[in-house]
Amino acid sequence: MPPPGVQSTGSKRTRTLVRLLELAGTAGGWTYAAPNQLSLTQGLNSLLGLPPEAQNLPAEPFADTLFSAYSSSCATPYASPVEFFAPPYQQSMASALAACLADGQPFDMRAEVITASGRRFWVRSLGEALRDATGRIVQVQGVLRDLSDTFKAEPAASHVAIRLSTTLDSISEAFVTLDRKGRFTYANRESLHLLDAREADILGQRITDHLDKVNSRLHREIRLALASGKSVEFEEFYAALGKWLEVRAYPFEDGVALYLRDMTERKAAKDEIEHLAFYDALTQLPNRQLLMDRLGRAQDEIPPHGAPAQSGALMFIDLDHFKVLNDTLGHAKGDLLLQQAAVRLSGCVQATDTVARLGGDEFVIMLDSTATHTQDAELRAHAVGQQVLAALSEPYDLAGYEHHATCSIGVTIFSGHGFSIGELLKQADLAMYEAKAAGRNTLCFFNPRMQATATANAALNIELRQGLRNQNFALHYQPQVARDGRMSGVEALLRWQHPRRGLVYPKEFIAQAEESGLILPLGKWVLDSACRQLALWSGRPETEGLSIAVNVSARQFRHPEFVDLVMNAIGEAGVKARRLKLELTESLLATHIDVTIAKMGVLKEAGVTLSIDDFGMGYSGLSYLKRLPLDQLKIDRSFIKDVLTDPNDAAIARTIIGLAQSLGLDILAEGVETEAQRELLVRFGCERYQGYLFCQPLPIDELERFMRKLPKTAVTASITPCQYSRMAL
């Protein structure tokens, strides 16, 4: 070791070499140890334009560094290397210096520096950490290399670079480049706007640190692109920005180029479209499409080998009398009820179950198929069903109006895979209608009998339609006889001449015709046919006074165009309205009584005769009866059958006759089969009769023959029941 104050020959040579390198490369070095322990080489002192008379400082504590080639280094007015740089780059340099001091992270960046005279020029700034024998970071040494000569020596390249930078800045998409360590080396204006950052703040920084430190996918995908040399593309949400970004990465020799696109609005729109496609807008429940998708997944589930098939349940729920609420209080109240019902239904099931709205007031619950036995699925479905019945029967607050409602539930069980989704929904629907038929506010499980009934009804509907097209229906007429024995009219009774089953009576098909809506075209055909027959009779003196009674169902009567249909039938036939008698069922009086009375009033005013059929069997209250514009009451045959032997039936018949007389109404007893019944009814004061005592229902040609056998004064002269019977044979 040389004596104190004397440098070794090797140290002189190193000093000379470093000095030559600084001169050749137009560069200078520095060392820095916090706090504020900065030393510059003579080359950097010259590069920064510091005065040559600057005082030297002792080389300690930098004896182990590059600068130990000098006996001393230059004094400096700077406290930190950060102060070399122009203000836009000081923050990025400070971050790089701090990272190097803390973690030993080297840096290499381009930036502008400002000399003592205020001149600005570009440099390449490099730095790395130095450690002591224990591995502790004790200082940072760096180099600044002047790039001015490079830019001057390569004007064309500089021009191209400027043009390239301008071009990249004009790209409408956010575009950045990263070095192979994932640090920003370029960012265009769109990317700075997207990232909400300044260029000086991000250049040299790791993109993962800036976007989301906890997100590892970006780092993973960039490494993949660099390793494979192939582009990658993905979408990811970045919490630091609060945005969804589409990232496209294209590797090149020095790093990777990234295109960044803000997908937040598009993603939100996509999510909204998906929500609208799969969820009900009113209740926010899954809709039919999403329900079918989930049923499809359950359908495709195959249990592990040897494991039993799992069972689930499908529950079809229909709100009782929902249409009445809509019609009386309006659709806004109905919507509130549906929304509250949806919340209550969701509270009755587990998170793995599905509650869906099919439309209208129809909901479906799909209970998760986790039960290993069918019985377990049935028990759970029954328990959930009872919860639903209880929940939906609680009072509803519909914007200040308290409403009470119930529901009907149909349940079917499914197990295994490969079941038919359509059949499953049909089974649950059939079970729900069974619950409706059982009085509503109850739950019914599907059984094969329901399917057999539904299949038979479907076949009957098809045959009814074919019968209408093929004109297989006919009217049979049963005489109605006055007290003095005169034939005052007939009742038209519908018959179906089935091509295979022969003559079919109404009790076998009218209920299904009502259910399917075929009662409307059937009823119109009956009205038109009866009016045409009245027109034929009106041209003959012996029959011009006869009336024809036609049965009208509640569904027919409530049709908005029913009154017009009746008046059109009368008008087209050219008959007197009073010769047409409409026999109405008492069920019409159960609901919408004011509408019923109004319609009856229009028909009455037009001259149509109105009668209540099967009186005493339904809803006729005295308060309603006195308001109805009626002409006749017709005593149901069930009271006539045992009128001779059952005192109650006799009392009821006598009471009905007395009621009609007090209200000024005509009275007719149907189902009269014996002379003794007729005589008793005569004593009670009954005016008219109908039944097998006089004549059975006959086709029109047989009825005509029957009437021709009557005396010429049949319509005006008295004839005994036995005479009718003999002539009917």
XYZ file of C-alpha atoms in Angstrom:
729
model
C 0.000 0.000 0.000
C 1.437 3.463 -0.863
C 2.122 5.972 1.878
C -0.706 8.249 2.995
C -1.514 10.902 0.441
C 0.222 9.008 -2.344
C -1.898 7.142 -4.931
C -0.775 3.819 -6.311
C 0.207 3.378 -9.927
C -2.899 1.179 -10.509
C -5.170 3.818 -9.090
C -3.623 6.460 -11.359
C -4.154 4.247 -14.367
C -7.820 3.618 -13.427
C -8.312 7.337 -12.908
C -6.834 8.101 -16.289
C -8.948 5.390 -17.940
C -12.174 6.646 -16.379
C -11.298 10.193 -17.377
C -10.710 9.121 -20.958
C -13.980 7.167 -21.013
C -15.852 10.193 -19.743
C -14.308 12.372 -22.425
C -14.915 9.843 -25.185
C -18.485 9.142 -24.195
C -19.393 12.660 -23.128
C -20.439 11.271 -19.764
C -19.918 11.747 -16.081
C -20.445 9.793 -12.910
C -21.851 10.377 -9.457
C -22.246 8.588 -6.171
C -24.944 9.175 -3.609
C -25.615 8.017 -0.066
C -28.515 9.369 1.896
C -28.871 11.820 3.324
C -27.397 14.395 0.925
C -24.010 12.744 0.455
C -23.439 13.376 -3.257
C -20.186 13.427 -5.182
C -19.564 14.065 -8.887
C -16.694 13.100 -11.156
C -14.851 15.838 -12.973
C -16.521 14.662 -16.170
C -20.032 15.123 -14.779
C -18.924 18.417 -13.189
C -17.928 19.601 -16.648
C -21.073 18.130 -18.298
C -23.320 20.052 -15.948
C -21.364 23.291 -16.517
C -20.270 23.720 -12.935
C -17.457 26.294 -12.356
C -13.914 24.819 -12.615
C -12.889 26.380 -9.293
C -15.246 24.068 -7.339
C -13.578 22.764 -4.163
C -12.771 19.059 -3.762
C -14.194 16.876 -0.973
C -12.499 13.856 0.635
C -13.220 10.624 -1.230
C -14.634 8.961 1.915
C -17.033 7.244 2.243
C -16.673 6.321 -1.461
C -13.315 4.602 -1.205
C -14.675 1.298 -2.510
C -16.316 2.752 -5.587
C -15.343 3.625 -9.102
C -14.457 7.054 -7.819
C -11.701 5.753 -5.592
C -9.572 6.256 -8.736
C -9.511 9.886 -7.681
C -7.953 11.148 -4.525
C -10.974 13.390 -4.234
C -14.179 14.275 -6.037
C -15.680 17.644 -6.852
C -17.767 19.658 -4.482
C -21.275 20.283 -5.786
C -24.205 22.616 -5.154
C -26.598 19.661 -5.588
C -27.976 17.764 -2.589
C -29.272 14.830 -4.664
C -28.958 13.470 -8.220
C -32.660 14.275 -8.687
C -31.725 17.968 -8.897
C -29.762 17.339 -12.155
C -32.976 16.852 -14.047
C -35.591 19.115 -15.548
C -38.766 19.391 -13.370
C -40.956 17.046 -15.492
C -38.504 14.199 -14.835
C -37.562 14.796 -11.214
C -40.446 12.694 -9.802
C -39.633 9.644 -11.921
C -35.914 10.011 -11.066
C -36.724 10.317 -7.351
C -38.794 7.135 -7.514
C -36.034 5.262 -9.333
C -33.385 6.469 -6.856
C -35.537 5.526 -3.850
C -36.196 2.041 -5.260
C -32.482 1.557 -5.904
C -31.570 2.602 -2.350
C -34.320 0.465 -0.803
C -34.284 -2.696 -2.901
C -31.181 -2.426 -5.048
C -33.313 -2.052 -8.171
C -31.127 -0.652 -10.996
C -32.502 1.921 -13.428
C -31.913 3.011 -17.006
C -33.935 5.895 -18.367
C -33.843 8.873 -20.648
C -34.516 12.351 -19.357
C -33.594 16.002 -19.729
C -31.069 17.709 -17.466
C -30.482 21.402 -16.877
C -26.920 22.780 -16.687
C -25.753 25.552 -14.390
C -26.194 27.967 -17.300
C -29.784 26.781 -17.901
C -29.111 24.757 -21.081
C -31.303 21.657 -21.444
C -30.214 18.477 -23.139
C -31.114 14.807 -23.149
C -29.080 12.235 -21.252
C -29.196 8.556 -20.593
C -29.249 8.028 -16.827
C -28.085 4.712 -15.379
C -27.702 3.738 -11.755
C -27.101 0.734 -9.524
C -26.708 0.031 -5.837
C -23.418 -0.754 -4.047
C -23.381 -2.994 -0.989
C -20.900 -3.490 1.844
C -19.445 -6.827 2.966
C -22.670 -7.645 4.851
C -24.829 -7.069 1.759
C -26.297 -3.833 3.067
C -26.866 -1.123 0.449
C -24.580 1.780 1.353
C -24.768 3.991 -1.728
C -25.857 4.349 -5.336
C -23.520 5.113 -8.171
C -24.702 6.442 -11.490
C -23.693 7.716 -14.867
C -25.161 10.393 -17.103
C -24.375 10.122 -20.807
C -24.965 13.142 -23.039
C -27.187 12.144 -25.995
C -26.895 15.466 -27.813
C -24.162 14.266 -30.192
C -26.132 11.118 -30.874
C -29.191 13.137 -31.858
C -27.028 15.435 -33.991
C -25.211 12.519 -35.622
C -28.507 10.850 -36.463
C -30.823 13.631 -37.666
C -32.735 11.292 -39.930
C -33.287 8.824 -37.108
C -34.315 11.662 -34.819
C -36.734 12.909 -37.467
C -38.170 9.439 -37.847
C -38.435 9.103 -34.080
C -40.285 12.401 -33.867
C -42.574 11.360 -36.679
C -43.106 7.988 -35.010
C -43.887 9.650 -31.697
C -46.324 11.989 -33.437
C -47.923 9.046 -35.206
C -48.246 7.047 -32.014
C -49.742 10.049 -30.248
C -52.332 10.300 -33.017
C -53.484 6.702 -32.469
C -57.016 6.793 -31.118
C -56.300 3.855 -28.813
C -54.130 3.938 -25.746
C -50.671 2.631 -26.693
C -47.618 2.041 -24.488
C -44.336 0.198 -24.761
C -42.601 -1.639 -21.947
C -39.082 -2.919 -21.571
C -38.495 -6.567 -20.827
C -38.877 -5.877 -17.123
C -42.340 -4.428 -17.611
C -41.340 -0.768 -17.209
C -42.897 2.004 -19.281
C -40.632 3.271 -22.083
C -43.303 5.110 -24.049
C -46.907 6.246 -23.527
C -49.043 8.137 -26.040
C -51.586 10.799 -25.129
C -54.553 8.393 -25.112
C -52.786 6.073 -22.677
C -51.894 8.961 -20.353
C -55.564 10.026 -20.415
C -56.732 6.458 -19.763
C -54.263 5.938 -16.928
C -54.828 9.451 -15.562
C -51.087 10.071 -15.347
C -48.294 12.297 -16.687
C -45.558 10.899 -18.887
C -42.871 11.815 -16.403
C -44.764 9.967 -13.658
C -44.894 6.612 -15.401
C -41.806 6.360 -17.608
C -39.453 3.910 -15.958
C -42.193 2.634 -13.659
C -43.519 -0.920 -13.705
C -46.930 -1.118 -15.273
C -48.114 -3.572 -12.619
C -47.248 -1.080 -9.879
C -49.218 1.630 -11.602
C -52.320 -0.401 -12.508
C -52.854 -2.905 -9.736
C -50.180 -4.334 -7.479
C -52.349 -7.240 -6.385
C -53.294 -8.251 -9.915
C -50.938 -10.920 -11.136
C -52.592 -11.687 -14.475
C -51.120 -8.683 -16.302
C -47.599 -9.611 -15.208
C -48.244 -13.250 -16.101
C -49.572 -12.454 -19.570
C -46.703 -10.062 -20.385
C -44.147 -12.700 -19.371
C -45.990 -15.218 -21.533
C -45.887 -12.897 -24.538
C -42.165 -12.213 -24.072
C -41.332 -15.886 -23.569
C -43.400 -17.192 -26.473
C -42.873 -14.309 -28.876
C -46.629 -14.446 -29.563
C -49.256 -11.824 -28.971
C -51.790 -12.230 -26.169
C -55.181 -10.639 -25.634
C -57.383 -10.567 -22.539
C -59.857 -8.496 -20.527
C -59.451 -7.681 -16.861
C -60.873 -5.330 -14.240
C -58.310 -3.012 -12.632
C -59.419 -1.718 -9.265
C -56.792 1.029 -9.204
C -58.478 2.611 -12.237
C -61.978 1.335 -11.552
C -62.096 0.211 -15.181
C -62.352 -2.879 -17.346
C -59.470 -2.895 -19.857
C -58.978 -4.919 -22.993
C -55.222 -5.573 -23.248
C -53.461 -6.644 -26.455
C -49.749 -7.350 -26.058
C -47.318 -7.650 -28.996
C -43.737 -8.633 -28.087
C -40.715 -7.142 -29.897
C -36.940 -7.249 -29.395
C -36.689 -4.693 -26.596
C -39.930 -5.422 -24.794
C -43.640 -5.458 -25.489
C -46.128 -3.056 -27.056
C -49.553 -2.817 -25.415
C -52.836 -1.544 -26.766
C -55.225 -0.682 -23.954
C -58.934 -0.161 -24.549
C -61.415 1.010 -21.919
C -64.183 -1.615 -21.944
C -66.048 -0.333 -18.883
C -69.058 1.148 -20.699
C -69.204 -1.683 -23.209
C -68.934 -4.201 -20.388
C -71.707 -2.453 -18.485
C -73.861 -2.397 -21.611
C -73.131 -6.067 -22.214
C -73.993 -6.903 -18.619
C -77.194 -4.881 -18.909
C -78.152 -6.626 -22.150
C -77.400 -9.988 -20.558
C -79.477 -9.020 -17.526
C -82.369 -7.966 -19.747
C -82.060 -11.216 -21.704
C -82.053 -13.480 -18.650
C -83.918 -11.566 -15.942
C -87.449 -10.268 -15.600
C -87.479 -6.474 -15.733
C -90.304 -6.073 -13.199
C -89.247 -8.494 -10.453
C -85.523 -8.918 -11.252
C -86.026 -12.683 -11.018
C -84.623 -15.085 -13.611
C -86.934 -15.286 -16.617
C -88.081 -18.270 -18.648
C -84.875 -18.356 -20.712
C -82.586 -18.529 -17.675
C -84.881 -21.079 -16.015
C -84.710 -23.265 -19.117
C -80.917 -22.923 -19.113
C -80.666 -24.063 -15.495
C -83.096 -26.900 -16.099
C -80.923 -27.886 -19.042
C -77.869 -28.054 -16.805
C -79.744 -30.221 -14.321
C -80.864 -32.359 -17.237
C -77.262 -32.934 -18.318
C -75.924 -33.782 -14.855
C -74.755 -37.375 -14.665
C -74.014 -38.734 -11.176
C -70.610 -40.350 -10.546
C -70.353 -44.024 -11.310
C -72.194 -46.038 -8.704
C -73.801 -42.983 -7.078
C -77.623 -42.795 -6.921
C -79.423 -40.329 -9.180
C -80.230 -37.089 -7.402
C -83.773 -35.734 -7.235
C -85.109 -32.209 -7.383
C -88.513 -30.553 -7.650
C -90.213 -28.065 -9.937
C -92.978 -25.929 -8.428
C -95.443 -24.005 -10.613
C -97.032 -21.112 -8.682
C -100.015 -19.059 -9.854
C -101.504 -16.149 -7.900
C -105.228 -16.659 -7.327
C -107.653 -14.084 -8.777
C -104.804 -11.826 -9.923
C -106.817 -10.622 -12.913
C -109.502 -9.315 -10.572
C -106.906 -7.118 -8.847
C -105.658 -5.784 -12.189
C -109.180 -5.097 -13.417
C -110.352 -3.372 -10.247
C -107.301 -1.534 -8.911
C -105.202 -1.206 -12.068
C -101.958 -2.654 -13.369
C -99.768 -0.451 -11.163
C -101.138 -2.169 -8.058
C -100.797 -5.515 -9.821
C -97.124 -4.811 -10.523
C -96.534 -3.963 -6.860
C -98.107 -7.259 -5.854
C -95.884 -9.175 -8.281
C -92.759 -7.438 -6.971
C -93.611 -8.146 -3.340
C -94.558 -11.739 -4.155
C -91.167 -12.194 -5.868
C -89.335 -11.015 -2.737
C -91.361 -13.370 -0.541
C -90.779 -16.322 -2.849
C -87.023 -15.689 -2.845
C -87.095 -15.749 0.948
C -88.593 -19.251 0.970
C -85.701 -20.981 -0.810
C -81.963 -21.542 -0.541
C -79.269 -19.787 -2.559
C -78.803 -22.858 -4.780
C -82.483 -22.913 -5.760
C -83.999 -20.863 -8.574
C -87.064 -18.629 -8.377
C -88.188 -17.489 -11.841
C -91.073 -15.515 -13.273
C -92.541 -16.988 -16.426
C -94.837 -14.053 -17.100
C -98.083 -12.603 -15.823
C -98.757 -13.993 -12.353
C -96.922 -17.264 -12.955
C -93.767 -18.142 -11.023
C -91.614 -21.268 -10.952
C -89.347 -22.539 -8.189
C -86.678 -25.063 -9.122
C -85.413 -26.803 -5.997
C -81.808 -27.920 -6.336
C -81.403 -31.601 -7.227
C -79.364 -32.661 -4.212
C -81.744 -35.186 -2.635
C -80.588 -38.778 -3.042
C -84.133 -40.168 -2.766
C -87.375 -39.120 -4.399
C -89.104 -39.123 -1.015
C -86.600 -36.572 0.316
C -87.289 -34.294 -2.652
C -91.046 -34.631 -2.065
C -90.677 -33.813 1.635
C -88.608 -30.709 0.903
C -90.978 -29.588 -1.866
C -93.927 -29.987 0.505
C -92.148 -27.983 3.219
C -91.195 -25.196 0.801
C -94.708 -25.237 -0.631
C -96.221 -24.683 2.806
C -93.800 -21.798 3.369
C -94.845 -20.264 0.056
C -98.562 -20.630 0.826
C -98.041 -18.933 4.194
C -95.774 -16.180 2.839
C -98.012 -15.233 -0.087
C -101.154 -15.178 2.054
C -99.771 -12.445 4.318
C -101.311 -8.984 3.698
C -99.714 -6.800 0.995
C -99.250 -3.048 1.249
C -99.922 -1.820 -2.279
C -99.098 1.882 -1.988
C -101.365 2.341 1.020
C -103.965 -0.240 -0.007
C -104.036 -3.450 2.029
C -104.589 -6.467 -0.208
C -104.951 -10.152 0.605
C -103.998 -12.828 -1.902
C -103.403 -16.554 -2.126
C -101.743 -18.872 -4.602
C -102.106 -22.340 -6.104
C -99.046 -24.572 -6.410
C -98.355 -27.565 -8.622
C -95.306 -29.733 -7.937
C -93.518 -32.403 -9.927
C -90.388 -34.345 -8.962
C -87.500 -35.015 -11.336
C -84.491 -37.263 -10.885
C -81.568 -38.569 -12.903
C -80.608 -36.971 -16.195
C -82.144 -36.878 -19.630
C -85.662 -35.928 -18.479
C -87.846 -33.840 -20.807
C -87.946 -30.202 -19.708
C -91.150 -29.603 -21.648
C -92.867 -32.549 -19.981
C -91.645 -31.384 -16.574
C -93.164 -27.924 -17.000
C -96.376 -29.461 -18.325
C -96.635 -31.770 -15.311
C -96.142 -28.925 -12.831
C -98.695 -26.845 -14.740
C -101.249 -29.678 -14.657
C -100.712 -30.118 -10.919
C -101.215 -26.381 -10.423
C -104.572 -26.486 -12.233
C -105.516 -29.434 -10.044
C -104.812 -27.183 -7.039
C -107.042 -24.502 -8.603
C -109.816 -27.055 -9.071
C -109.401 -28.155 -5.433
C -110.393 -24.685 -4.242
C -107.159 -22.702 -4.610
C -104.685 -21.721 -1.844
C -103.335 -25.267 -1.793
C -100.581 -27.490 -3.163
C -100.929 -30.547 -5.395
C -98.312 -33.039 -6.576
C -98.432 -34.348 -10.115
C -99.610 -37.899 -10.698
C -100.094 -39.851 -13.950
C -103.887 -39.552 -13.699
C -103.567 -35.833 -14.360
C -101.566 -36.552 -17.491
C -104.171 -39.038 -18.683
C -106.932 -36.472 -18.108
C -104.948 -33.762 -19.868
C -104.253 -36.057 -22.807
C -107.928 -36.979 -23.043
C -108.929 -33.297 -22.869
C -106.419 -32.389 -25.566
C -107.810 -35.134 -27.800
C -111.347 -33.934 -27.064
C -110.385 -30.379 -28.050
C -109.089 -31.617 -31.386
C -112.259 -33.622 -32.001
C -114.465 -30.675 -31.029
C -112.702 -28.459 -33.528
C -113.052 -31.110 -36.198
C -116.725 -31.466 -35.303
C -117.254 -27.733 -35.782
C -115.490 -27.798 -39.150
C -117.405 -30.889 -40.292
C -120.764 -29.640 -38.942
C -121.225 -32.689 -36.721
C -123.357 -30.776 -34.220
C -127.147 -30.692 -34.192
C -129.992 -29.304 -32.112
C -132.633 -31.456 -30.478
C -135.783 -29.739 -29.267
C -137.857 -30.560 -26.180
C -141.380 -29.084 -25.957
C -142.353 -26.719 -23.169
C -146.030 -27.041 -22.240
C -148.344 -24.479 -20.665
C -150.620 -25.207 -17.701
C -153.619 -25.645 -19.993
C -151.737 -28.233 -22.047
C -150.743 -26.040 -24.944
C -147.218 -26.324 -26.430
C -145.786 -22.811 -25.963
C -142.264 -23.422 -27.197
C -139.196 -25.641 -27.095
C -135.760 -25.741 -25.537
C -132.879 -26.206 -27.996
C -130.457 -28.828 -26.667
C -127.044 -29.368 -28.261
C -126.001 -32.809 -29.476
C -122.741 -33.983 -31.031
C -123.047 -36.627 -33.721
C -119.591 -38.145 -33.212
C -118.306 -40.179 -36.171
C -117.215 -43.056 -33.892
C -119.013 -42.638 -30.583
C -122.420 -41.807 -31.986
C -124.686 -39.297 -30.249
C -122.763 -37.467 -27.485
C -124.624 -35.412 -24.856
C -123.459 -31.994 -23.621
C -122.377 -33.181 -20.166
C -119.517 -35.057 -21.880
C -118.039 -32.106 -23.757
C -119.499 -28.743 -22.618
C -117.058 -28.368 -19.687
C -114.076 -28.856 -21.991
C -115.587 -26.521 -24.567
C -115.854 -23.883 -21.816
C -112.260 -24.482 -20.696
C -110.839 -24.303 -24.212
C -112.965 -21.373 -25.372
C -114.706 -23.453 -28.050
C -117.993 -22.640 -26.291
C -117.914 -19.280 -28.089
C -118.114 -20.588 -31.688
C -120.393 -23.418 -30.518
C -122.706 -20.957 -28.773
C -122.827 -18.719 -31.836
C -123.759 -21.694 -34.003
C -126.571 -22.609 -31.603
C -127.912 -19.029 -31.595
C -127.812 -18.776 -35.383
C -129.433 -22.203 -35.823
C -132.220 -21.429 -33.324
C -132.985 -18.101 -35.023
C -133.105 -19.729 -38.434
C -135.587 -22.290 -37.080
C -137.710 -19.498 -35.605
C -137.705 -17.859 -39.028
C -139.012 -21.083 -40.603
C -141.754 -21.421 -37.996
C -142.779 -17.778 -38.286
C -144.034 -18.496 -41.806
C -146.569 -21.093 -40.618
C -149.681 -20.090 -38.668
C -149.597 -23.188 -36.444
C -146.000 -22.561 -35.288
C -145.553 -18.791 -35.536
C -146.267 -18.377 -31.816
C -143.624 -20.853 -30.631
C -140.491 -19.688 -28.814
C -137.069 -21.345 -28.638
C -135.040 -21.322 -25.435
C -131.241 -21.377 -25.810
C -128.793 -22.097 -22.982
C -126.093 -19.456 -22.528
C -122.935 -20.132 -20.487
C -121.294 -17.569 -18.241
C -118.287 -17.367 -20.558
C -120.521 -16.672 -23.556
C -122.514 -14.025 -21.747
C -119.393 -12.212 -20.518
C -117.894 -12.001 -23.980
C -117.709 -8.294 -24.931
C -119.573 -8.899 -28.204
C -122.293 -11.199 -26.857
C -125.143 -8.683 -27.145
C -124.118 -7.864 -30.715
C -123.965 -11.581 -31.586
C -127.519 -12.074 -30.304
C -128.907 -9.053 -32.106
C -127.105 -9.982 -35.345
C -128.542 -13.507 -35.201
C -132.073 -12.104 -34.698
C -131.605 -9.493 -37.406
C -130.174 -11.836 -40.024
C -132.988 -14.347 -39.428
C -135.632 -11.624 -39.426
C -137.495 -12.962 -36.394
C -139.229 -11.305 -33.461
C -136.842 -10.921 -30.543
C -139.445 -12.047 -27.981
C -139.548 -15.505 -29.613
C -135.913 -16.078 -28.582
C -135.513 -17.010 -24.929
C -132.032 -16.980 -23.353
C -131.636 -19.304 -20.384
C -128.846 -17.910 -18.197
C -126.993 -19.773 -15.469
C -127.021 -18.542 -11.886
C -123.190 -18.454 -11.884
C -123.481 -15.177 -13.783
C -124.619 -13.588 -10.539
C -121.467 -14.571 -8.630
C -119.303 -11.690 -9.925
C -119.596 -8.480 -11.943
C -123.301 -8.260 -11.148
C -123.599 -4.675 -12.377
C -122.167 -5.592 -15.788
C -124.512 -8.599 -15.929
C -127.570 -6.474 -15.123
C -126.559 -3.867 -17.713
C -126.222 -6.481 -20.477
C -129.495 -8.121 -19.507
C -131.153 -4.714 -19.613
C -129.993 -4.112 -23.197
C -131.306 -7.512 -24.309
C -134.579 -7.035 -22.422
C -135.103 -3.644 -24.010
C -134.549 -5.224 -27.429
C -137.376 -7.661 -26.691
C -135.372 -10.827 -25.927
C -136.973 -13.096 -23.283
C -134.676 -13.836 -20.315
C -134.861 -16.814 -17.987
C -132.728 -18.045 -15.066
C -131.994 -21.745 -15.635
C -131.742 -24.293 -12.776
C -132.989 -21.729 -10.289
C -132.215 -22.558 -6.659
C -128.896 -24.296 -7.344
C -126.558 -21.333 -7.423
C -126.038 -17.733 -6.403
C -129.459 -16.070 -6.749
C -129.906 -13.849 -3.737
C -133.179 -12.015 -3.328
C -131.364 -8.669 -3.356
C -130.017 -9.463 -6.815
C -133.147 -11.172 -8.081
C -135.305 -8.084 -7.680
C -132.805 -6.052 -9.747
C -132.609 -8.498 -12.664
C -134.724 -7.726 -15.768
C -136.068 -11.292 -15.938
C -139.114 -12.860 -17.563
C -138.979 -16.363 -16.127
C -137.577 -18.636 -13.417
C -136.896 -22.277 -14.254
C -137.014 -24.732 -11.324
C -134.121 -27.177 -11.411
C -135.015 -30.817 -12.073
C -133.317 -31.894 -8.833
C -136.192 -30.321 -6.851
C -138.854 -31.938 -9.086
C -137.447 -35.481 -8.993
C -138.474 -36.145 -5.369
C -141.153 -33.490 -5.010
C -143.748 -36.175 -4.150
C -141.659 -37.911 -1.490
C -139.335 -35.281 -0.019
C -141.113 -32.545 1.925
C -138.060 -30.291 1.600
C -138.107 -30.473 -2.194
C -141.856 -29.817 -2.180
C -141.370 -26.811 0.115
C -138.574 -25.442 -2.073
C -140.621 -25.863 -5.265
C -143.631 -24.176 -3.679
C -141.446 -21.333 -2.391
C -139.832 -20.722 -5.794
C -143.266 -20.665 -7.468
C -144.561 -18.229 -4.876
C -141.451 -16.045 -5.273
C -141.900 -15.904 -9.064
C -145.572 -15.011 -8.706
C -144.766 -12.244 -6.231
C -142.177 -10.799 -8.626
C -144.515 -11.090 -11.600
C -142.349 -13.691 -13.333
C -143.345 -16.714 -15.389
C -142.376 -20.058 -13.820
C -141.360 -23.305 -15.545
C -140.556 -26.667 -13.935
C -138.151 -28.948 -15.803
C -137.735 -32.688 -15.360
C -141.462 -33.412 -15.015
C -141.816 -37.153 -15.650
C -145.110 -38.202 -14.040
C -148.673 -36.960 -14.036
C -148.616 -36.874 -10.245
C -145.675 -34.451 -10.317
C -147.530 -32.227 -12.792
C -150.713 -32.231 -10.736
C -148.831 -31.249 -7.575
C -147.047 -28.449 -9.440
C -150.396 -27.256 -10.791
C -151.718 -27.032 -7.236
C -148.601 -25.037 -6.271
C -149.412 -22.606 -9.100
C -146.745 -23.595 -11.674
C -147.567 -22.238 -15.151
C -145.306 -24.267 -17.489
C -143.640 -27.687 -17.611
C -140.939 -29.538 -19.469
C -139.956 -33.193 -19.250
C -140.336 -36.723 -20.475
C -143.988 -36.756 -19.351
C -144.691 -34.707 -22.434
C -141.896 -35.476 -24.871
C -138.222 -36.309 -24.978
C -135.798 -34.034 -26.890
C -136.182 -34.694 -30.633
C -134.287 -33.799 -33.819
C -136.114 -31.152 -35.833
C -137.609 -33.571 -38.374
C -138.995 -35.802 -35.608
C -140.280 -32.763 -33.731
C -142.062 -31.615 -36.889
C -143.725 -35.028 -37.224
C -144.659 -34.876 -33.541
C -146.267 -31.481 -33.972
C -148.117 -32.574 -37.135
C -149.803 -35.307 -35.082
C -151.147 -32.675 -32.736
C -154.605 -31.229 -33.379
C -154.580 -28.228 -35.703
C -155.179 -26.112 -32.679
C -152.167 -27.542 -30.842
C -150.708 -24.189 -30.128
C -153.983 -22.758 -28.949
C -155.999 -25.769 -27.727
C -155.531 -27.816 -24.620
C -154.035 -31.270 -24.968
C -153.434 -33.808 -22.205
C -150.052 -35.205 -21.274
C -151.101 -38.675 -22.340
C -151.955 -37.364 -25.783
C -148.422 -35.888 -26.051
C -146.986 -39.185 -24.905
C -148.954 -41.252 -27.407
C -148.057 -38.910 -30.253
C -144.392 -38.884 -29.279
C -144.149 -42.663 -29.520
